[in-house]
CSV table of C-alpha atoms and ligand atoms in Angstrom, one decimal:
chain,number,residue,atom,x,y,z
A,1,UNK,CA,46.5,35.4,29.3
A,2,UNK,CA,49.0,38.5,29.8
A,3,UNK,CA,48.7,39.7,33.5
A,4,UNK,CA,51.9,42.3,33.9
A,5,UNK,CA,52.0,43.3,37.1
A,6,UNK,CA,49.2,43.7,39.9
A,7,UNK,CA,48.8,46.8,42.7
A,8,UNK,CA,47.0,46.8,46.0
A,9,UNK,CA,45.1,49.4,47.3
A,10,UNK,CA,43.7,50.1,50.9
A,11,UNK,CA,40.5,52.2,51.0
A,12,UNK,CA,38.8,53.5,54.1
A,13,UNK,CA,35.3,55.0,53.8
A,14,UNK,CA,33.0,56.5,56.6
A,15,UNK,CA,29.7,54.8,55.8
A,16,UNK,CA,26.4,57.0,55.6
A,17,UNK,CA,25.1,55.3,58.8
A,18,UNK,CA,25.6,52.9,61.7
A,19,UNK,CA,25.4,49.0,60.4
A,20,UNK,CA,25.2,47.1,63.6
A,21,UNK,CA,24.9,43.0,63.7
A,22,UNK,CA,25.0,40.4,66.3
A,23,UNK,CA,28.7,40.4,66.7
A,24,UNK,CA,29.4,44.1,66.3
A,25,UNK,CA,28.7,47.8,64.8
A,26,UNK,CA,30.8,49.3,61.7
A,27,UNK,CA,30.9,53.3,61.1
A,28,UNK,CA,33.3,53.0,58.2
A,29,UNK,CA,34.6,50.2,56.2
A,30,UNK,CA,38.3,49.1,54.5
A,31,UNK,CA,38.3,48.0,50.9
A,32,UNK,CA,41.2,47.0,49.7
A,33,UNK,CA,41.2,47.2,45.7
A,34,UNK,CA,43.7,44.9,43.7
A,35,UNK,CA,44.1,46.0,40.1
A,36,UNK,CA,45.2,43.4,37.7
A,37,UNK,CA,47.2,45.1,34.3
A,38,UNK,CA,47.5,42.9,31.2
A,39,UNK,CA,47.9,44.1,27.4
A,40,UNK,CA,46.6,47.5,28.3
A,41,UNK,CA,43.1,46.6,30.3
A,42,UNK,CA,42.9,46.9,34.2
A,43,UNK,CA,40.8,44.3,35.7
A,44,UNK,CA,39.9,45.2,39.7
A,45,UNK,CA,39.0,42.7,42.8
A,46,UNK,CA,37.5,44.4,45.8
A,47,UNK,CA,38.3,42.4,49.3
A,48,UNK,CA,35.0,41.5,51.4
A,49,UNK,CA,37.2,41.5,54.7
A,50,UNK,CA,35.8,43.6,57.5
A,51,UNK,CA,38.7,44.8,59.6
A,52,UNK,CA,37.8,42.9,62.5
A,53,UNK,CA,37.7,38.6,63.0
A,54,UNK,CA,34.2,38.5,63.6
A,55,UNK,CA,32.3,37.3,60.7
A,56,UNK,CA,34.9,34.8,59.5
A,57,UNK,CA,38.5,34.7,60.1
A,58,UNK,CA,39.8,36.9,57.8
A,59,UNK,CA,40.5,40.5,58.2
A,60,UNK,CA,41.8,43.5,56.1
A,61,UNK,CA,45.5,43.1,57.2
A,62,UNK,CA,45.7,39.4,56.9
A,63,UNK,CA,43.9,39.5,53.2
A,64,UNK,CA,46.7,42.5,52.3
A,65,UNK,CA,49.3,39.7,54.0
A,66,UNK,CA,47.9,36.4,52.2
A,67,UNK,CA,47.8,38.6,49.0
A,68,UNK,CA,51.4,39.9,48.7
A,69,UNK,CA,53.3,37.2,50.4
A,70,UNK,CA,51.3,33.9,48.9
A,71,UNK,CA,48.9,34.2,46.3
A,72,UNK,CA,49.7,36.9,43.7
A,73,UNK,CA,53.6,35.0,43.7
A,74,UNK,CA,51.3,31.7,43.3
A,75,UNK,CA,49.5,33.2,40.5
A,76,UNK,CA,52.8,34.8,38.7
A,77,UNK,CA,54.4,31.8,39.1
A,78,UNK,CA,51.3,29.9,36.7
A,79,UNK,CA,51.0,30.1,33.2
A,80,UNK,CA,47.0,30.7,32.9
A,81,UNK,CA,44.5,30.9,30.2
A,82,UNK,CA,41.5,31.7,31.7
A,83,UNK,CA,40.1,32.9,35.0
A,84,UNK,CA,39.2,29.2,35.7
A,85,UNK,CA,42.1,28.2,36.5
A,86,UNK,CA,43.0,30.6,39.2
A,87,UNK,CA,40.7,28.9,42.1
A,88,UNK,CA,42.6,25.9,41.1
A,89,UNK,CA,45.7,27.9,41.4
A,90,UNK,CA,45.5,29.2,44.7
A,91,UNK,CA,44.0,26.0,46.4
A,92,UNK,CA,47.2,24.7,47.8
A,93,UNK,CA,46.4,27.8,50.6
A,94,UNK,CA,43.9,26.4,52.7
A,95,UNK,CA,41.0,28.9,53.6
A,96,UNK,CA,41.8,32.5,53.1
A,97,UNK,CA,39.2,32.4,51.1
A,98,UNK,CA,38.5,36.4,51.1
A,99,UNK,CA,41.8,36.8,50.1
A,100,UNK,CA,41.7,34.6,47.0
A,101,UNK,CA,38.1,35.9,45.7
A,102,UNK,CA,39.9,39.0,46.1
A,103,UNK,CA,42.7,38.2,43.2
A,104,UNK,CA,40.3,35.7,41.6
A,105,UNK,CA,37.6,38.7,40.9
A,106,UNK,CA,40.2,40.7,39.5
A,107,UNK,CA,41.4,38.4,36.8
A,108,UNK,CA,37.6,37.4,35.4
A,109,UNK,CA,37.1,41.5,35.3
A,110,UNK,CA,40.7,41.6,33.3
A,111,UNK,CA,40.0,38.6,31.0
A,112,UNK,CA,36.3,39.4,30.3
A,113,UNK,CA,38.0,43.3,29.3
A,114,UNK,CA,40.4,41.4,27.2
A,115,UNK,CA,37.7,39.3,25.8
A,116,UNK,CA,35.6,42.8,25.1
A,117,UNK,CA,32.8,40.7,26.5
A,118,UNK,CA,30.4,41.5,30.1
A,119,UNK,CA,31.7,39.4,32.4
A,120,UNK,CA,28.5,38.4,33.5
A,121,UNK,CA,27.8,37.0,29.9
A,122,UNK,CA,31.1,35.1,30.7
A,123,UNK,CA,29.7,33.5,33.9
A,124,UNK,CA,26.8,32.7,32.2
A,125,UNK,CA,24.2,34.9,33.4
A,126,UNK,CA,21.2,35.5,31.3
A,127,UNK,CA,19.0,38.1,33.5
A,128,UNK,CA,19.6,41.6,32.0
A,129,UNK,CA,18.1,42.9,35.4
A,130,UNK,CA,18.2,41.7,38.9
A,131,UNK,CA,15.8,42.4,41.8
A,132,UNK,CA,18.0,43.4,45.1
A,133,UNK,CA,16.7,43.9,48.6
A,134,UNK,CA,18.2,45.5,51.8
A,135,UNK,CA,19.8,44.7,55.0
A,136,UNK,CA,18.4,46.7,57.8
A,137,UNK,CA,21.2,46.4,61.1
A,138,UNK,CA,19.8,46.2,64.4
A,139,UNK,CA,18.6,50.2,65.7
A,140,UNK,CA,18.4,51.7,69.0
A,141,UNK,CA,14.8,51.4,69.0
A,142,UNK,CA,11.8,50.1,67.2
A,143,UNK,CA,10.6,53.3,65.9
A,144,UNK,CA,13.7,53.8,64.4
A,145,UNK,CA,13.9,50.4,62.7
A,146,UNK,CA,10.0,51.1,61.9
A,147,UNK,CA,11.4,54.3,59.9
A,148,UNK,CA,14.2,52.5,58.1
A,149,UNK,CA,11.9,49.8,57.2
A,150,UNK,CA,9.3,52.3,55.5
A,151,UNK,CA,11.9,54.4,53.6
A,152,UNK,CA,13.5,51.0,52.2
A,153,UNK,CA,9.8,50.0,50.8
A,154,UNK,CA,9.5,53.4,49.5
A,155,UNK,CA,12.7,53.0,47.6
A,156,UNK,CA,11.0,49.8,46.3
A,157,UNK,CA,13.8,47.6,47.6
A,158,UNK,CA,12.2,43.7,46.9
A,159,UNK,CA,13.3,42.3,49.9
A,160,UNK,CA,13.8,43.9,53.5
A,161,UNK,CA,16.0,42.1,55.8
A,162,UNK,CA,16.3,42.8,59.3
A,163,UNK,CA,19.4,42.0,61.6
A,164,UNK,CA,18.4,40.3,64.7
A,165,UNK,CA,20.0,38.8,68.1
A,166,UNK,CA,18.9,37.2,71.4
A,167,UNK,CA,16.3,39.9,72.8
A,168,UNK,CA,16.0,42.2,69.8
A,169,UNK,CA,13.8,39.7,67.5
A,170,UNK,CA,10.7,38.4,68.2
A,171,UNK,CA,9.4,41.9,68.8
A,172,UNK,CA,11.3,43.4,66.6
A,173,UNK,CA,9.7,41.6,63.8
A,174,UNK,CA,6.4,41.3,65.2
A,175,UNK,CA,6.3,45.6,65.0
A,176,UNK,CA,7.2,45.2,61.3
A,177,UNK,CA,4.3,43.2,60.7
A,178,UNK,CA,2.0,44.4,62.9
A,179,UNK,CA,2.8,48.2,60.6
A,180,UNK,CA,3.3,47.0,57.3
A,181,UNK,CA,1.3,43.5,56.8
A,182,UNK,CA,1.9,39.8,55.8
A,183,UNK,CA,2.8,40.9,52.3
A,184,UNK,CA,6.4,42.8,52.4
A,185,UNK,CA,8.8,40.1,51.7
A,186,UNK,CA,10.4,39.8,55.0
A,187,UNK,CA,13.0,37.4,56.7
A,188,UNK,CA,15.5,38.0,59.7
A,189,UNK,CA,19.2,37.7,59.2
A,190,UNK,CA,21.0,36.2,63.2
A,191,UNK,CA,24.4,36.1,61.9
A,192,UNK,CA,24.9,32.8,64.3
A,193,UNK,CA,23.4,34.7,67.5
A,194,UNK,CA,21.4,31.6,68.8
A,195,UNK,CA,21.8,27.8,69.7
A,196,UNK,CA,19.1,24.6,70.1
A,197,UNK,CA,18.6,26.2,73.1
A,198,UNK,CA,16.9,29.1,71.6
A,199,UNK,CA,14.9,27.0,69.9
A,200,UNK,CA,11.2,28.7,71.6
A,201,UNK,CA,12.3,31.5,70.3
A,202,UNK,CA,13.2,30.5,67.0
A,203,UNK,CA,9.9,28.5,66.0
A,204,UNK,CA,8.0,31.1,67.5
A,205,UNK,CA,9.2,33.3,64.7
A,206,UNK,CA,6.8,31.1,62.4
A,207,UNK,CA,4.0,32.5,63.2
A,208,UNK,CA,5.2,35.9,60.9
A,209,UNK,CA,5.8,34.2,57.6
A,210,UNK,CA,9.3,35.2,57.1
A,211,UNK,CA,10.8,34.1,53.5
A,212,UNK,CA,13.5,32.5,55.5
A,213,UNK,CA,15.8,33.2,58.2
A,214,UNK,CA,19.5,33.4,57.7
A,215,UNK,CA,21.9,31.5,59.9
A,216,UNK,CA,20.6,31.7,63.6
A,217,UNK,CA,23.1,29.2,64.7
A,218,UNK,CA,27.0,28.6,65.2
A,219,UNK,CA,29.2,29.5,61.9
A,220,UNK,CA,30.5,26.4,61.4
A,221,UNK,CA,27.7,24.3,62.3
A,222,UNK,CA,25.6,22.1,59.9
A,223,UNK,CA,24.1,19.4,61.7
A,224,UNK,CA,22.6,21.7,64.6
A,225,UNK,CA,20.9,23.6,61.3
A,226,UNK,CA,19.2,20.2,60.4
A,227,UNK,CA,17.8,19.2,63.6
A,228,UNK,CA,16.5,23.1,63.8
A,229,UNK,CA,15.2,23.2,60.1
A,230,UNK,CA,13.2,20.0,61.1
A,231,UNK,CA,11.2,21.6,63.6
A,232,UNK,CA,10.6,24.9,61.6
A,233,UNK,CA,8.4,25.4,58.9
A,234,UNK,CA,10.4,28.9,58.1
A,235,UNK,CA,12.9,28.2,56.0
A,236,UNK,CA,17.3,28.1,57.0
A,237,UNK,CA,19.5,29.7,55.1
A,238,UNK,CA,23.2,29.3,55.2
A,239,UNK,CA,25.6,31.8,55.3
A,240,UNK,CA,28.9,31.8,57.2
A,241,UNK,CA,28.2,27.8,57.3
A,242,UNK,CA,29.0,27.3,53.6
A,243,UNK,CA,32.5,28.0,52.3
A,244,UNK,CA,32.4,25.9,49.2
A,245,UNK,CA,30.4,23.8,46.8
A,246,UNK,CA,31.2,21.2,48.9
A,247,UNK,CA,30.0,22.5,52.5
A,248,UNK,CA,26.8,23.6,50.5
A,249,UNK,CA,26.8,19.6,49.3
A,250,UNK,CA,26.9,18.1,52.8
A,251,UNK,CA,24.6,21.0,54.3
A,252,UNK,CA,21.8,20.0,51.1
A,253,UNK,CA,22.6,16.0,51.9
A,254,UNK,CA,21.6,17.1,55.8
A,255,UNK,CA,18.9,19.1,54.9
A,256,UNK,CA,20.2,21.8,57.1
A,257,UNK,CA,18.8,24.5,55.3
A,258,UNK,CA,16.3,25.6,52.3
A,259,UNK,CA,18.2,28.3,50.6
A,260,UNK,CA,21.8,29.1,50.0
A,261,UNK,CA,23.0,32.6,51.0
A,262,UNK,CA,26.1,32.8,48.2
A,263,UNK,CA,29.0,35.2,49.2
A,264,UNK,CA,31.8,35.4,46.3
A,265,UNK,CA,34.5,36.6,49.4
A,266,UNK,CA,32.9,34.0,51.8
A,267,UNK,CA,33.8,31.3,48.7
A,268,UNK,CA,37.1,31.9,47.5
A,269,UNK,CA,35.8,33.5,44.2
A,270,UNK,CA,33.6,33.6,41.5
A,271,UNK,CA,34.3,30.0,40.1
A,272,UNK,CA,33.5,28.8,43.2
A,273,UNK,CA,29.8,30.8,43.7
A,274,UNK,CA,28.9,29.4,40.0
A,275,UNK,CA,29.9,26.0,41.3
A,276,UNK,CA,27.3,26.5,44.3
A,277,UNK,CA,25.0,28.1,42.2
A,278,UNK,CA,25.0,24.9,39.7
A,279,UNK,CA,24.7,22.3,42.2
A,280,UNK,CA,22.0,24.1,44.1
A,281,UNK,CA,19.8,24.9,40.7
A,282,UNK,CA,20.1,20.7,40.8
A,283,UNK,CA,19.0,19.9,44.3
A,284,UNK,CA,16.0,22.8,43.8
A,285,UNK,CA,17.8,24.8,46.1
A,286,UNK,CA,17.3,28.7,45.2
A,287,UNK,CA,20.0,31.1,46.3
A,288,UNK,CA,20.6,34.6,46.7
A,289,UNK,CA,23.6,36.8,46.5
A,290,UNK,CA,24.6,38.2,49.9
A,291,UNK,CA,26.5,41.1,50.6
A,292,UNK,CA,29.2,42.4,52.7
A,293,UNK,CA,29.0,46.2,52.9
A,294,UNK,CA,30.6,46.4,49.8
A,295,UNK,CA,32.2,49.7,47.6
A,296,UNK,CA,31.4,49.5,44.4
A,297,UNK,CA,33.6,46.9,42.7
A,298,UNK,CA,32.4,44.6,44.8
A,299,UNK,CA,29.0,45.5,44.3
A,300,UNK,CA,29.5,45.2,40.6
A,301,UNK,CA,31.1,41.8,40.6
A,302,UNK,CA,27.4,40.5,43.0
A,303,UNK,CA,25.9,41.9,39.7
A,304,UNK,CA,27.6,40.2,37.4
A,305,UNK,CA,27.2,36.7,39.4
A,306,UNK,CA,23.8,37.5,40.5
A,307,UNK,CA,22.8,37.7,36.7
A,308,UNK,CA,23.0,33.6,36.6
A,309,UNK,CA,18.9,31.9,36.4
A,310,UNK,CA,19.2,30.4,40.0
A,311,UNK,CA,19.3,33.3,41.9
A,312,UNK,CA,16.0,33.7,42.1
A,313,UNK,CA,15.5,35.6,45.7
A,314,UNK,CA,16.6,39.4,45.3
A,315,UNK,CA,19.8,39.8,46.9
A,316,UNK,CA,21.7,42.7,49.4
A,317,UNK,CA,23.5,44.2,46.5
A,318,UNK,CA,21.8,47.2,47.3
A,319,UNK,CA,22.3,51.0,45.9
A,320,UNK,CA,25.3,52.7,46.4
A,321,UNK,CA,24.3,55.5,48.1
A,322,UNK,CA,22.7,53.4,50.9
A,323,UNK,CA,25.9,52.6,52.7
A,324,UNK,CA,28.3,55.6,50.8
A,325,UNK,CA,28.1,59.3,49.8
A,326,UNK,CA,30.3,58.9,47.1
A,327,UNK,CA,31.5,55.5,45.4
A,328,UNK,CA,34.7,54.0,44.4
A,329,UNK,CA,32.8,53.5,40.8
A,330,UNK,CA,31.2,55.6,37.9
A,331,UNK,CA,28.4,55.7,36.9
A,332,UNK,CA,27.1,55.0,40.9
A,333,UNK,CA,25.7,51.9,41.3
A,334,UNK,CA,21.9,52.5,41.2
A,335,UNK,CA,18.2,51.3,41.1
A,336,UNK,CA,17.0,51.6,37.3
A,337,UNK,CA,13.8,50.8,39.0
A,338,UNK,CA,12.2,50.4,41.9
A,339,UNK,CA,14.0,47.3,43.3
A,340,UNK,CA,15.8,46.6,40.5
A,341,UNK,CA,20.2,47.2,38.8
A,342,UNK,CA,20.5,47.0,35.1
A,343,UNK,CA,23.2,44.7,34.8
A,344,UNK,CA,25.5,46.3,32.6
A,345,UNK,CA,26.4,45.4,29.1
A,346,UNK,CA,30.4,46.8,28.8
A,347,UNK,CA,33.0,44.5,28.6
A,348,UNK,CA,33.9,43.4,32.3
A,349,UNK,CA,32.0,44.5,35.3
A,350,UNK,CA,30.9,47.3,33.6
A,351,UNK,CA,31.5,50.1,35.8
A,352,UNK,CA,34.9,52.7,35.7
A,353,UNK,CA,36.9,52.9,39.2
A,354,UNK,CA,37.2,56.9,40.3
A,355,UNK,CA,40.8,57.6,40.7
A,356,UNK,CA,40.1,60.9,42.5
A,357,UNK,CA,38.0,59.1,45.7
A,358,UNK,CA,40.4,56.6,45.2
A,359,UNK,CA,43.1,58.7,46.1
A,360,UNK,CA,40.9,61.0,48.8
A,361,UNK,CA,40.2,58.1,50.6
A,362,UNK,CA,44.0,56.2,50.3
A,363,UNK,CA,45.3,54.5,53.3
A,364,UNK,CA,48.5,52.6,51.6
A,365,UNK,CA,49.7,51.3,48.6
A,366,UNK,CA,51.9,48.8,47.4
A,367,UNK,CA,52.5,47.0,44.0
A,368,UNK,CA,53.5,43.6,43.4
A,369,UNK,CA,56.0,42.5,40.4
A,370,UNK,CA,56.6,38.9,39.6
A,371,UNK,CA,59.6,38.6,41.2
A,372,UNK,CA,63.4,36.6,39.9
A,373,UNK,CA,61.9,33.6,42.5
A,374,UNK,CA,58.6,33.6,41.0
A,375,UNK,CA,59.7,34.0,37.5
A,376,UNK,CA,62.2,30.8,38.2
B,1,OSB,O1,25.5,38.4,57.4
B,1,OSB,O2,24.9,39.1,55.5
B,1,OSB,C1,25.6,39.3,56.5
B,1,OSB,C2,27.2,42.7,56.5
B,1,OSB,C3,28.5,42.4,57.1
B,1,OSB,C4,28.7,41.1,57.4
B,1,OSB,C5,27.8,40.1,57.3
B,1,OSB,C6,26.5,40.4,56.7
B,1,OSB,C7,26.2,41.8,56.4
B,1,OSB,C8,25.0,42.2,55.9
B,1,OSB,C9,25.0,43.4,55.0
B,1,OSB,O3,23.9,41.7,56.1
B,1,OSB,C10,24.8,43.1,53.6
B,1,OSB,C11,25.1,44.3,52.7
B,1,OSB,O4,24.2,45.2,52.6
B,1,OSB,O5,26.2,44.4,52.1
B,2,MG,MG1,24.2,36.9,56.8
């Protein structure tokens, strides 16, 4: 496939509202947006990274560094056919994995354009809707979280997950319940805020009947998971603990968790999240597609992949407008119904990039041309 030459973009958005987590609080968010040219389409790959080292490894500058200086020369350097190849590729850089879903994402949106087909017809998906949910950060107070909570339902988001952290959970949890009843499809996301030590706290959180709760313990940790999801009837998901098909392997082998949180950033890409989605449709293990305070390119791509049958918990790929006031993509990426994105049916992810906030919002830009090495 023709792929001419490739620009990167950095972004920086203020976000509509405070998201606050276990390990810190975000007020505005860096994307940065790779476009991909080849025989007159522009394929686009928006970069997970938050700006700080705190979720995983990566960051904004060292995805813009991996980028430019290894992988798009890896990828000019390859003769490729299809968007399959480019995990492949790019594996010879360990990790980084942000960085590669970033380039990755961008040439499945370019060859499903030159195909003329969706991509998420390309990876397979066969929902022509998916049902998404929210995540709700940790508030200043429970009122406050009490509101949020209320004007999520009444948006008729199908999932409302709550951020919590040592001190801010069992009663934070047991407020939502004790307001809104055993039926609102609840769980608690710890972002790896807890240890065995915790572990009172952590099976007392049984007693509410969450769907599940999202990795309470150390981000690289598997076999801590096990012993924990051995003692809980709630069940674990994975998050930061899975980085491949084979971490999500080992952590089904272990039974350290029930359900797989999939992140295509997290992964390294798209081929790798079908690769996890496959295996874990075998073991019976549902998934979900998580989210990570995405603009809308990346929100479009967790449409595409959240298309595919095993995703059968709604995911965070929530609306646009509840995290921006104006998006990188037209038309806005918005609920068709209550709880519920269209996925789109135009060739590639389906949505048109807005030069104008584009620009408004611009922090650098740089492009990248196979150079005489890489051409050698
Ligand atoms: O753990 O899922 C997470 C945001 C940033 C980093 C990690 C996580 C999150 C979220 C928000 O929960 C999901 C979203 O709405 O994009
Ligand atoms: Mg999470």
């Amino acid at each position: 496939m023709k792929i001419e030459h490739i620009s990167l973009r950095q972004v920086r958005m203020p976000m509509v509202s405070e998201f606050t987590t276990s390990f810190g609080s975000f007020l505005e968010k860096d994307f940065i947006i790779l476009t991909a040219y080849g025989d007159g389409e522009a394929g686009y790959g928006e970069s997970a990274a938050l700006p700080y080292p705190f979720y995983n490894e990566e960051t904004t500058e060292t995805v813009w560094y991996m980028l430019k200086e290894f992988l798009i020369p890896s990828l000019f350097k390859a003769d490729i056919q299809s968007p399959d190849q480019v995990a492949d590729i790019l594996a010879h850089v360990r990790r980084n994995n942000m960085a590669k879903a970033v380039l990755e994402g961008a040439i499945w949106d370019l060859y499903s354009k030159q195909q003329g087909k969706p991509l998420a017809e390309l990876l397979g998906g066969t929902r022509k809707e998916i049902e998404v949910g929210v995540s709700i950060g940790i508030q200043k107070s429970t009122p406050e979280l009490l509101r949020k909570v209320e004007q999520y339902l009444e948006e008729g988001y199908k999932k409302i997950k709550v951020k919590i952290k040592p001190g801010v959970d069992i009663d934070a949890i047991s407020a939502i319940r004790k307001e809104f009843g055993d039926g609102i499809p609840l769980m608690a996301d710890a972002n790896s805020a807890y240890t065995l030590q915790d572990i009172d706290t952590l099976r007392a959180l049984d007693e509410f009947n969450l769907l599940m709760i999202e990795q309470p313990l150390e981000h690289d940790d598997i076999i801590d998971h096990a012993k924990l999801q051995s003692v809980l009837n709630t069940p674990v998901c994975l998050d930061e603990s899975i980085h491949s098909a084979e971490d999500a392997r080992k952590a089904i082998e272990l039974n350290s968790c029930k359900i797989i949180n999939i992140k295509i950033g997290r992964v390294g890409g798209l081929t790798e999240a079908k690769n996890i989605h496959d295996l874990c449709r075998q073991h019976g293990i549902p998934v979900w597609c998580g989210g990570m305070l995405e603009a809308g390119v990346g929100r479009a791509h967790n449409i595409a992949l959240a298309s595919m049958d095993n995703f059968t918990i709604p995911g965070d790929t929530s609306a646009s407008s509840r995290y921006w006031a104006e998006d990188l993509v037209e038309p806005e990426i918005a609920l068709s119904a209550p709880g519920i994105i269209t996925v789109p049916d135009h060739p590639g992810i389906g949505f048109r990039l807005r030069e104008d906030i584009i620009s408004k919002h611009l922090v650098r830009e740089e492009k990248v041309s196979m150079s005489p090495i890489c051409r050698g």
